[in-house]
Amino acid sequence: MKKNWFIIIAGLFMLIGLAACGASNEDAKSEDGGESEKTLVMGTSADYPPFEYIDSAQGEEIIGFDVDIANYIAKELGYNVEIKDMDFSGLITALSSERVDFVLAGMTPTAERKENVDFSDIYYSANHMILSSTDNELVKPEDLDGAKVGVQLGSIQEDKANELKDSGIDMEIITLNRIPELIQELKSGRYDAIIIEDTVAKGYLESNDDLSGENLPNTEEAGSAVAFPKDSKLTKEFNEVIKEMKDNGKMDELIEKWFGQDTIE
Ligand code: ARG
């Protein structure tokens, strides 16, 4: 019996010790900056302009709306950020196996994903869009009947396509890992349409005269949030800064920077 008590008390002391360590680290982080800062690994799928992409004209670095948000939040909280690029369909597993500390990838918080990861508040909203060729414009869901339709593997657009199919629209759904590949397939005429987010479609529509886009009627789940491993303490910390960014105009400034004035919300 005595021994048990000893173990419990020793355990308690260890916990207090750990907590104290944690706290003093936090202080060091925010005060002196620099080397003692902890590095957080961010997972993303850098195929998604203007959220995250590589502009080869500018260099090899991953840039975009999400990258700016991550850097701002991390700076506020006293962390460094290291970005890991992977396929969108691998991000949830990367989180649940804790290979990354958070994911910023224009990811929508869906009920299904919430079974495996936690999400921050939504920082930007979006709708689904059907992109097709100007030669053969497909604008309504019913137009997709008999069509070959591309979507990103593991995205909510894949879910949406399956939902349309289940509702009786007879289409062939093809999944690819990367958005630029989908655009290529569409432009070359191998696909009749692709379904992607309007905020991302906008950029491609501007630079491709041969493409046309039409919003799909709104669905319940759209918008982007930061994802974390279940029970990560970062969720609360990030939410505080996201709120601050919405209040102090930083979020609007970044939306303006990456999506331009006439942004589709
Ligand atoms: N918002 C959509 C989703 O959560 C698509 C996000 C795709 N993101 C990317 N970086 N490719 O499924």
PDB file of C-alpha atoms and ligand atoms in Angstrom:
ATOM      1  CA  MET A   1       0.000   0.000   0.000  1.00  0.00           C
ATOM      2  CA  LYS A   2       2.743   2.409   1.044  1.00  0.00           C
ATOM      3  CA  LYS A   3       4.573   1.683  -2.154  1.00  0.00           C
ATOM      4  CA  ASN A   4       1.519   2.641  -4.221  1.00  0.00           C
ATOM      5  CA  TRP A   5       1.299   5.985  -2.502  1.00  0.00           C
ATOM      6  CA  PHE A   6       4.936   6.564  -3.155  1.00  0.00           C
ATOM      7  CA  ILE A   7       4.426   5.912  -6.843  1.00  0.00           C
ATOM      8  CA  ILE A   8       1.445   8.226  -7.008  1.00  0.00           C
ATOM      9  CA  ILE A   9       3.249  11.036  -5.214  1.00  0.00           C
ATOM     10  CA  ALA A  10       6.405  10.601  -7.268  1.00  0.00           C
ATOM     11  CA  GLY A  11       4.234  10.657 -10.385  1.00  0.00           C
ATOM     12  CA  LEU A  12       2.589  13.865  -9.278  1.00  0.00           C
ATOM     13  CA  PHE A  13       5.953  15.506  -8.735  1.00  0.00           C
ATOM     14  CA  MET A  14       7.044  14.445 -12.183  1.00  0.00           C
ATOM     15  CA  LEU A  15       3.912  15.920 -13.712  1.00  0.00           C
ATOM     16  CA  ILE A  16       4.439  19.216 -11.899  1.00  0.00           C
ATOM     17  CA  GLY A  17       8.043  19.212 -13.048  1.00  0.00           C
ATOM     18  CA  LEU A  18       7.008  18.622 -16.659  1.00  0.00           C
ATOM     19  CA  ALA A  19       4.367  21.295 -16.540  1.00  0.00           C
ATOM     20  CA  ALA A  20       6.891  23.774 -15.177  1.00  0.00           C
ATOM     21  CA  CYS A  21       9.341  22.888 -17.942  1.00  0.00           C
ATOM     22  CA  GLY A  22       6.649  23.307 -20.540  1.00  0.00           C
ATOM     23  CA  ALA A  23       5.724  26.686 -19.193  1.00  0.00           C
ATOM     24  CA  SER A  24       9.258  27.998 -19.087  1.00  0.00           C
ATOM     25  CA  ASN A  25       9.867  26.850 -22.639  1.00  0.00           C
ATOM     26  CA  GLU A  26       6.792  28.718 -23.776  1.00  0.00           C
ATOM     27  CA  ASP A  27       8.146  31.883 -22.169  1.00  0.00           C
ATOM     28  CA  ALA A  28      11.537  31.496 -23.767  1.00  0.00           C
ATOM     29  CA  LYS A  29       9.876  31.009 -27.135  1.00  0.00           C
ATOM     30  CA  SER A  30       7.860  34.146 -27.182  1.00  0.00           C
ATOM     31  CA  GLU A  31      10.447  36.370 -25.591  1.00  0.00           C
ATOM     32  CA  ASP A  32      13.759  35.733 -27.210  1.00  0.00           C
ATOM     33  CA  GLY A  33      12.577  34.296 -30.548  1.00  0.00           C
ATOM     34  CA  GLY A  34      15.473  32.846 -32.502  1.00  0.00           C
ATOM     35  CA  GLU A  35      17.031  29.472 -31.949  1.00  0.00           C
ATOM     36  CA  SER A  36      15.068  28.245 -28.950  1.00  0.00           C
ATOM     37  CA  GLU A  37      11.800  28.364 -30.943  1.00  0.00           C
ATOM     38  CA  LYS A  38      10.104  25.053 -31.501  1.00  0.00           C
ATOM     39  CA  THR A  39       9.520  24.060 -35.094  1.00  0.00           C
ATOM     40  CA  LEU A  40       6.062  22.923 -36.129  1.00  0.00           C
ATOM     41  CA  VAL A  41       5.757  20.749 -39.205  1.00  0.00           C
ATOM     42  CA  MET A  42       2.963  21.819 -41.525  1.00  0.00           C
ATOM     43  CA  GLY A  43       1.572  19.317 -44.005  1.00  0.00           C
ATOM     44  CA  THR A  44       0.126  20.596 -47.246  1.00  0.00           C
ATOM     45  CA  SER A  45      -0.553  19.676 -50.849  1.00  0.00           C
ATOM     46  CA  ALA A  46       1.115  22.413 -52.856  1.00  0.00           C
ATOM     47  CA  ASP A  47      -1.021  21.995 -55.965  1.00  0.00           C
ATOM     48  CA  TYR A  48      -3.615  24.541 -55.010  1.00  0.00           C
ATOM     49  CA  PRO A  49      -3.082  28.123 -56.119  1.00  0.00           C
ATOM     50  CA  PRO A  50      -3.555  30.568 -54.503  1.00  0.00           C
ATOM     51  CA  PHE A  51      -3.752  28.538 -51.245  1.00  0.00           C
ATOM     52  CA  GLU A  52      -0.422  26.718 -51.632  1.00  0.00           C
ATOM     53  CA  TYR A  53       1.658  26.263 -54.740  1.00  0.00           C
ATOM     54  CA  ILE A  54       5.068  26.650 -56.243  1.00  0.00           C
ATOM     55  CA  ASP A  55       5.408  29.514 -58.675  1.00  0.00           C
ATOM     56  CA  SER A  56       8.351  28.229 -60.663  1.00  0.00           C
ATOM     57  CA  ALA A  57       8.928  31.705 -62.106  1.00  0.00           C
ATOM     58  CA  GLN A  58       9.590  32.895 -58.558  1.00  0.00           C
ATOM     59  CA  GLY A  59      11.528  29.930 -57.237  1.00  0.00           C
ATOM     60  CA  GLU A  60      11.141  26.551 -55.596  1.00  0.00           C
ATOM     61  CA  GLU A  61       9.450  27.751 -52.456  1.00  0.00           C
ATOM     62  CA  ILE A  62       5.877  26.912 -51.537  1.00  0.00           C
ATOM     63  CA  ILE A  63       3.895  30.127 -51.299  1.00  0.00           C
ATOM     64  CA  GLY A  64       0.254  31.139 -50.936  1.00  0.00           C
ATOM     65  CA  PHE A  65      -2.598  32.234 -48.702  1.00  0.00           C
ATOM     66  CA  ASP A  66      -2.260  29.232 -46.353  1.00  0.00           C
ATOM     67  CA  VAL A  67       1.501  29.686 -46.092  1.00  0.00           C
ATOM     68  CA  ASP A  68       1.069  33.329 -45.069  1.00  0.00           C
ATOM     69  CA  ILE A  69      -1.577  32.337 -42.521  1.00  0.00           C
ATOM     70  CA  ALA A  70       0.672  29.621 -41.086  1.00  0.00           C
ATOM     71  CA  ASN A  71       3.612  31.982 -40.811  1.00  0.00           C
ATOM     72  CA  TYR A  72       1.545  34.677 -39.154  1.00  0.00           C
ATOM     73  CA  ILE A  73       0.028  32.299 -36.592  1.00  0.00           C
ATOM     74  CA  ALA A  74       3.348  30.634 -35.861  1.00  0.00           C
ATOM     75  CA  LYS A  75       5.061  33.964 -35.356  1.00  0.00           C
ATOM     76  CA  GLU A  76       2.366  35.088 -32.942  1.00  0.00           C
ATOM     77  CA  LEU A  77       2.716  31.884 -30.958  1.00  0.00           C
ATOM     78  CA  GLY A  78       6.499  31.734 -31.093  1.00  0.00           C
ATOM     79  CA  TYR A  79       7.013  28.751 -33.399  1.00  0.00           C
ATOM     80  CA  ASN A  80       8.975  28.160 -36.574  1.00  0.00           C
ATOM     81  CA  VAL A  81       7.239  26.428 -39.472  1.00  0.00           C
ATOM     82  CA  GLU A  82       8.635  23.732 -41.716  1.00  0.00           C
ATOM     83  CA  ILE A  83       6.472  22.780 -44.700  1.00  0.00           C
ATOM     84  CA  LYS A  84       6.061  19.192 -45.916  1.00  0.00           C
ATOM     85  CA  ASP A  85       4.485  18.763 -49.337  1.00  0.00           C
ATOM     86  CA  MET A  86       2.466  15.622 -50.046  1.00  0.00           C
ATOM     87  CA  ASP A  87      -0.617  14.427 -51.894  1.00  0.00           C
ATOM     88  CA  PHE A  88      -3.869  15.779 -50.519  1.00  0.00           C
ATOM     89  CA  SER A  89      -5.162  12.254 -49.952  1.00  0.00           C
ATOM     90  CA  GLY A  90      -2.279  11.529 -47.549  1.00  0.00           C
ATOM     91  CA  LEU A  91      -2.731  14.502 -45.241  1.00  0.00           C
ATOM     92  CA  ILE A  92      -5.194  13.014 -42.760  1.00  0.00           C
ATOM     93  CA  THR A  93      -2.981   9.970 -42.205  1.00  0.00           C
ATOM     94  CA  ALA A  94       0.049  12.227 -41.811  1.00  0.00           C
ATOM     95  CA  LEU A  95      -1.832  13.971 -39.004  1.00  0.00           C
ATOM     96  CA  SER A  96      -3.126  10.907 -37.240  1.00  0.00           C
ATOM     97  CA  SER A  97       0.310   9.309 -37.313  1.00  0.00           C
ATOM     98  CA  GLU A  98       1.709  12.653 -36.071  1.00  0.00           C
ATOM     99  CA  ARG A  99       4.158  12.998 -38.937  1.00  0.00           C
ATOM    100  CA  VAL A 100       2.958  16.596 -39.165  1.00  0.00           C
ATOM    101  CA  ASP A 101       1.776  18.941 -36.398  1.00  0.00           C
ATOM    102  CA  PHE A 102      -0.939  20.610 -38.431  1.00  0.00           C
ATOM    103  CA  VAL A 103      -2.333  20.770 -41.945  1.00  0.00           C
ATOM    104  CA  LEU A 104      -3.149  23.905 -43.878  1.00  0.00           C
ATOM    105  CA  ALA A 105      -4.324  22.845 -47.308  1.00  0.00           C
ATOM    106  CA  GLY A 106      -7.611  24.571 -48.005  1.00  0.00           C
ATOM    107  CA  MET A 107      -9.096  21.611 -46.164  1.00  0.00           C
ATOM    108  CA  THR A 108     -12.782  21.521 -45.374  1.00  0.00           C
ATOM    109  CA  PRO A 109     -13.822  20.299 -41.930  1.00  0.00           C
ATOM    110  CA  THR A 110     -16.168  17.428 -42.722  1.00  0.00           C
ATOM    111  CA  ALA A 111     -17.881  15.097 -40.251  1.00  0.00           C
ATOM    112  CA  GLU A 112     -15.959  12.168 -41.696  1.00  0.00           C
ATOM    113  CA  ARG A 113     -12.563  13.806 -41.276  1.00  0.00           C
ATOM    114  CA  LYS A 114     -13.506  14.911 -37.760  1.00  0.00           C
ATOM    115  CA  GLU A 115     -13.532  11.262 -36.764  1.00  0.00           C
ATOM    116  CA  ASN A 116      -9.758  11.257 -37.151  1.00  0.00           C
ATOM    117  CA  VAL A 117      -8.570  14.833 -36.706  1.00  0.00           C
ATOM    118  CA  ASP A 118      -9.546  18.096 -35.025  1.00  0.00           C
ATOM    119  CA  PHE A 119     -10.205  21.343 -36.894  1.00  0.00           C
ATOM    120  CA  SER A 120      -9.801  25.012 -36.130  1.00  0.00           C
ATOM    121  CA  ASP A 121     -12.556  27.495 -36.890  1.00  0.00           C
ATOM    122  CA  ILE A 122     -13.147  28.131 -40.600  1.00  0.00           C
ATOM    123  CA  TYR A 123     -10.907  30.875 -41.969  1.00  0.00           C
ATOM    124  CA  TYR A 124     -12.229  31.078 -45.538  1.00  0.00           C
ATOM    125  CA  SER A 125     -15.284  29.783 -47.339  1.00  0.00           C
ATOM    126  CA  ALA A 126     -15.772  28.359 -50.818  1.00  0.00           C
ATOM    127  CA  ASN A 127     -18.198  26.643 -53.186  1.00  0.00           C
ATOM    128  CA  HIS A 128     -17.927  23.831 -55.669  1.00  0.00           C
ATOM    129  CA  MET A 129     -17.490  24.715 -59.308  1.00  0.00           C
ATOM    130  CA  ILE A 130     -17.888  22.725 -62.521  1.00  0.00           C
ATOM    131  CA  LEU A 131     -15.127  23.583 -64.983  1.00  0.00           C
ATOM    132  CA  SER A 132     -15.553  22.580 -68.584  1.00  0.00           C
ATOM    133  CA  SER A 133     -14.287  23.583 -71.980  1.00  0.00           C
ATOM    134  CA  THR A 134     -15.802  26.620 -73.702  1.00  0.00           C
ATOM    135  CA  ASP A 135     -16.393  24.323 -76.705  1.00  0.00           C
ATOM    136  CA  ASN A 136     -18.609  22.069 -74.675  1.00  0.00           C
ATOM    137  CA  GLU A 137     -19.911  23.979 -71.672  1.00  0.00           C
ATOM    138  CA  LEU A 138     -21.394  21.924 -68.881  1.00  0.00           C
ATOM    139  CA  VAL A 139     -23.071  24.199 -66.382  1.00  0.00           C
ATOM    140  CA  LYS A 140     -25.681  22.283 -64.398  1.00  0.00           C
ATOM    141  CA  PRO A 141     -25.259  19.027 -62.496  1.00  0.00           C
ATOM    142  CA  GLU A 142     -27.601  17.340 -65.021  1.00  0.00           C
ATOM    143  CA  ASP A 143     -25.227  18.329 -67.830  1.00  0.00           C
ATOM    144  CA  LEU A 144     -22.721  15.906 -66.321  1.00  0.00           C
ATOM    145  CA  ASP A 145     -24.890  12.980 -67.368  1.00  0.00           C
ATOM    146  CA  GLY A 146     -22.794  10.773 -69.627  1.00  0.00           C
ATOM    147  CA  ALA A 147     -19.684  12.878 -68.968  1.00  0.00           C
ATOM    148  CA  LYS A 148     -16.184  11.974 -67.867  1.00  0.00           C
ATOM    149  CA  VAL A 149     -15.560  14.031 -64.732  1.00  0.00           C
ATOM    150  CA  GLY A 150     -12.274  14.527 -62.901  1.00  0.00           C
ATOM    151  CA  VAL A 151     -11.884  15.309 -59.186  1.00  0.00           C
ATOM    152  CA  GLN A 152      -9.023  15.399 -56.695  1.00  0.00           C
ATOM    153  CA  LEU A 153      -8.575  12.124 -54.826  1.00  0.00           C
ATOM    154  CA  GLY A 154      -9.759  12.376 -51.217  1.00  0.00           C
ATOM    155  CA  SER A 155     -11.351  15.788 -51.644  1.00  0.00           C
ATOM    156  CA  ILE A 156     -14.898  16.813 -50.833  1.00  0.00           C
ATOM    157  CA  GLN A 157     -15.283  17.373 -54.566  1.00  0.00           C
ATOM    158  CA  GLU A 158     -14.818  13.620 -54.969  1.00  0.00           C
ATOM    159  CA  ASP A 159     -17.612  13.137 -52.413  1.00  0.00           C
ATOM    160  CA  LYS A 160     -19.761  15.647 -54.257  1.00  0.00           C
ATOM    161  CA  ALA A 161     -19.260  13.831 -57.560  1.00  0.00           C
ATOM    162  CA  ASN A 162     -20.228  10.524 -55.956  1.00  0.00           C
ATOM    163  CA  GLU A 163     -23.285  12.158 -54.426  1.00  0.00           C
ATOM    164  CA  LEU A 164     -24.379  13.438 -57.846  1.00  0.00           C
ATOM    165  CA  LYS A 165     -23.814  10.015 -59.313  1.00  0.00           C
ATOM    166  CA  ASP A 166     -25.866   8.382 -56.552  1.00  0.00           C
ATOM    167  CA  SER A 167     -28.637  10.864 -57.247  1.00  0.00           C
ATOM    168  CA  GLY A 168     -28.909   9.386 -60.734  1.00  0.00           C
ATOM    169  CA  ILE A 169     -26.539  11.466 -62.861  1.00  0.00           C
ATOM    170  CA  ASP A 170     -24.738   8.843 -64.856  1.00  0.00           C
ATOM    171  CA  MET A 171     -21.146  10.005 -65.102  1.00  0.00           C
ATOM    172  CA  GLU A 172     -17.720   8.463 -65.051  1.00  0.00           C
ATOM    173  CA  ILE A 173     -15.686   9.797 -62.119  1.00  0.00           C
ATOM    174  CA  ILE A 174     -11.913   9.849 -62.382  1.00  0.00           C
ATOM    175  CA  THR A 175      -9.687  10.754 -59.438  1.00  0.00           C
ATOM    176  CA  LEU A 176      -6.219  12.277 -59.685  1.00  0.00           C
ATOM    177  CA  ASN A 177      -3.836  13.448 -56.992  1.00  0.00           C
ATOM    178  CA  ARG A 178      -2.964  16.899 -58.217  1.00  0.00           C
ATOM    179  CA  ILE A 179      -5.085  19.835 -59.417  1.00  0.00           C
ATOM    180  CA  PRO A 180      -2.765  20.931 -62.293  1.00  0.00           C
ATOM    181  CA  GLU A 181      -3.081  17.390 -63.707  1.00  0.00           C
ATOM    182  CA  LEU A 182      -6.874  17.697 -63.636  1.00  0.00           C
ATOM    183  CA  ILE A 183      -6.657  21.020 -65.470  1.00  0.00           C
ATOM    184  CA  GLN A 184      -4.370  19.426 -68.058  1.00  0.00           C
ATOM    185  CA  GLU A 185      -6.725  16.522 -68.655  1.00  0.00           C
ATOM    186  CA  LEU A 186      -9.633  18.908 -69.085  1.00  0.00           C
ATOM    187  CA  LYS A 187      -7.755  21.196 -71.461  1.00  0.00           C
ATOM    188  CA  SER A 188      -6.608  18.287 -73.582  1.00  0.00           C
ATOM    189  CA  GLY A 189     -10.199  17.085 -73.912  1.00  0.00           C
ATOM    190  CA  ARG A 190      -9.669  13.791 -72.125  1.00  0.00           C
ATOM    191  CA  TYR A 191     -12.198  14.882 -69.464  1.00  0.00           C
ATOM    192  CA  ASP A 192     -15.488  16.653 -70.130  1.00  0.00           C
ATOM    193  CA  ALA A 193     -15.463  18.457 -66.812  1.00  0.00           C
ATOM    194  CA  ILE A 194     -13.736  18.691 -63.462  1.00  0.00           C
ATOM    195  CA  ILE A 195     -15.172  19.739 -60.111  1.00  0.00           C
ATOM    196  CA  ILE A 196     -12.959  21.975 -57.989  1.00  0.00           C
ATOM    197  CA  GLU A 197     -13.361  24.897 -55.582  1.00  0.00           C
ATOM    198  CA  ASP A 198     -14.443  28.235 -57.041  1.00  0.00           C
ATOM    199  CA  THR A 199     -11.655  30.094 -55.236  1.00  0.00           C
ATOM    200  CA  VAL A 200      -9.079  27.929 -56.988  1.00  0.00           C
ATOM    201  CA  ALA A 201     -10.964  27.731 -60.296  1.00  0.00           C
ATOM    202  CA  LYS A 202     -10.943  31.513 -60.530  1.00  0.00           C
ATOM    203  CA  GLY A 203      -7.186  31.678 -61.098  1.00  0.00           C
ATOM    204  CA  TYR A 204      -7.277  28.985 -63.771  1.00  0.00           C
ATOM    205  CA  LEU A 205     -10.226  30.661 -65.506  1.00  0.00           C
ATOM    206  CA  GLU A 206      -8.326  33.925 -65.665  1.00  0.00           C
ATOM    207  CA  SER A 207      -5.343  32.361 -67.362  1.00  0.00           C
ATOM    208  CA  ASN A 208      -7.197  29.887 -69.608  1.00  0.00           C
ATOM    209  CA  ASP A 209      -9.626  31.342 -72.160  1.00  0.00           C
ATOM    210  CA  ASP A 210     -10.633  27.869 -73.255  1.00  0.00           C
ATOM    211  CA  LEU A 211     -12.157  27.032 -69.867  1.00  0.00           C
ATOM    212  CA  SER A 212     -15.487  28.031 -68.419  1.00  0.00           C
ATOM    213  CA  GLY A 213     -16.814  27.656 -64.873  1.00  0.00           C
ATOM    214  CA  GLU A 214     -20.164  27.474 -63.167  1.00  0.00           C
ATOM    215  CA  ASN A 215     -20.906  27.183 -59.455  1.00  0.00           C
ATOM    216  CA  LEU A 216     -22.681  24.098 -58.231  1.00  0.00           C
ATOM    217  CA  PRO A 217     -25.598  24.837 -55.918  1.00  0.00           C
ATOM    218  CA  ASN A 218     -24.182  25.337 -52.432  1.00  0.00           C
ATOM    219  CA  THR A 219     -23.666  22.395 -50.146  1.00  0.00           C
ATOM    220  CA  GLU A 220     -23.423  22.342 -46.386  1.00  0.00           C
ATOM    221  CA  GLU A 221     -19.711  21.644 -46.129  1.00  0.00           C
ATOM    222  CA  ALA A 222     -17.458  24.176 -47.779  1.00  0.00           C
ATOM    223  CA  GLY A 223     -14.652  26.314 -46.484  1.00  0.00           C
ATOM    224  CA  SER A 224     -11.184  25.861 -45.114  1.00  0.00           C
ATOM    225  CA  ALA A 225      -9.895  25.195 -41.628  1.00  0.00           C
ATOM    226  CA  VAL A 226      -6.593  24.129 -40.075  1.00  0.00           C
ATOM    227  CA  ALA A 227      -6.468  20.435 -39.156  1.00  0.00           C
ATOM    228  CA  PHE A 228      -4.635  18.957 -36.151  1.00  0.00           C
ATOM    229  CA  PRO A 229      -4.025  15.532 -34.660  1.00  0.00           C
ATOM    230  CA  LYS A 230      -6.831  14.668 -32.230  1.00  0.00           C
ATOM    231  CA  ASP A 231      -6.563  16.538 -28.922  1.00  0.00           C
ATOM    232  CA  SER A 232      -3.630  18.680 -30.042  1.00  0.00           C
ATOM    233  CA  LYS A 233      -3.153  21.667 -27.788  1.00  0.00           C
ATOM    234  CA  LEU A 234      -2.467  23.702 -30.920  1.00  0.00           C
ATOM    235  CA  THR A 235      -6.145  23.806 -31.891  1.00  0.00           C
ATOM    236  CA  LYS A 236      -6.988  26.293 -29.152  1.00  0.00           C
ATOM    237  CA  GLU A 237      -3.823  28.337 -29.674  1.00  0.00           C
ATOM    238  CA  PHE A 238      -4.422  28.600 -33.424  1.00  0.00           C
ATOM    239  CA  ASN A 239      -8.094  29.497 -32.953  1.00  0.00           C
ATOM    240  CA  GLU A 240      -7.113  32.427 -30.759  1.00  0.00           C
ATOM    241  CA  VAL A 241      -4.839  33.827 -33.450  1.00  0.00           C
ATOM    242  CA  ILE A 242      -7.359  33.145 -36.242  1.00  0.00           C
ATOM    243  CA  LYS A 243      -9.910  35.155 -34.297  1.00  0.00           C
ATOM    244  CA  GLU A 244      -7.363  37.910 -33.756  1.00  0.00           C
ATOM    245  CA  MET A 245      -6.598  37.939 -37.510  1.00  0.00           C
ATOM    246  CA  LYS A 246     -10.281  38.255 -38.346  1.00  0.00           C
ATOM    247  CA  ASP A 247     -10.648  41.107 -35.856  1.00  0.00           C
ATOM    248  CA  ASN A 248      -7.528  43.094 -36.683  1.00  0.00           C
ATOM    249  CA  GLY A 249      -7.932  43.025 -40.476  1.00  0.00           C
ATOM    250  CA  LYS A 250      -4.977  40.703 -41.160  1.00  0.00           C
ATOM    251  CA  MET A 251      -7.224  38.008 -42.647  1.00  0.00           C
ATOM    252  CA  ASP A 252      -8.891  40.504 -45.005  1.00  0.00           C
ATOM    253  CA  GLU A 253      -5.487  41.809 -46.009  1.00  0.00           C
ATOM    254  CA  LEU A 254      -4.339  38.301 -46.937  1.00  0.00           C
ATOM    255  CA  ILE A 255      -7.610  37.531 -48.763  1.00  0.00           C
ATOM    256  CA  GLU A 256      -7.121  40.698 -50.748  1.00  0.00           C
ATOM    257  CA  LYS A 257      -3.481  39.815 -51.440  1.00  0.00           C
ATOM    258  CA  TRP A 258      -4.177  36.285 -52.711  1.00  0.00           C
ATOM    259  CA  PHE A 259      -7.711  36.377 -54.088  1.00  0.00           C
ATOM    260  CA  GLY A 260      -8.020  39.983 -55.227  1.00  0.00           C
ATOM    261  CA  GLN A 261     -10.849  42.353 -54.485  1.00  0.00           C
ATOM    262  CA  ASP A 262     -13.754  40.656 -56.210  1.00  0.00           C
ATOM    263  CA  THR A 263     -13.226  37.568 -54.165  1.00  0.00           C
ATOM    264  CA  ILE A 264     -15.893  34.862 -54.279  1.00  0.00           C
ATOM    265  CA  GLU A 265     -16.977  34.124 -50.737  1.00  0.00           C
TER     266      GLU A 265
HETATM  267  N1  ARG B   1     -11.585  21.913 -49.827  1.00  0.00           N
HETATM  268  C1  ARG B   1     -11.482  20.663 -50.483  1.00  0.00           C
HETATM  269  C2  ARG B   1     -11.416  19.548 -49.478  1.00  0.00           C
HETATM  270  O1  ARG B   1     -11.231  19.765 -48.335  1.00  0.00           O
HETATM  271  C3  ARG B   1     -10.282  20.557 -51.407  1.00  0.00           C
HETATM  272  C4  ARG B   1      -8.988  20.953 -50.819  1.00  0.00           C
HETATM  273  C5  ARG B   1      -7.815  20.565 -51.707  1.00  0.00           C
HETATM  274  N2  ARG B   1      -6.585  21.117 -51.202  1.00  0.00           N
HETATM  275  C6  ARG B   1      -5.388  21.016 -51.818  1.00  0.00           C
HETATM  276  N3  ARG B   1      -4.360  21.595 -51.264  1.00  0.00           N
HETATM  277  N4  ARG B   1      -5.266  20.370 -52.937  1.00  0.00           N
HETATM  278  O2  ARG B   1     -11.565  18.416 -49.829  1.00  0.00           O
END
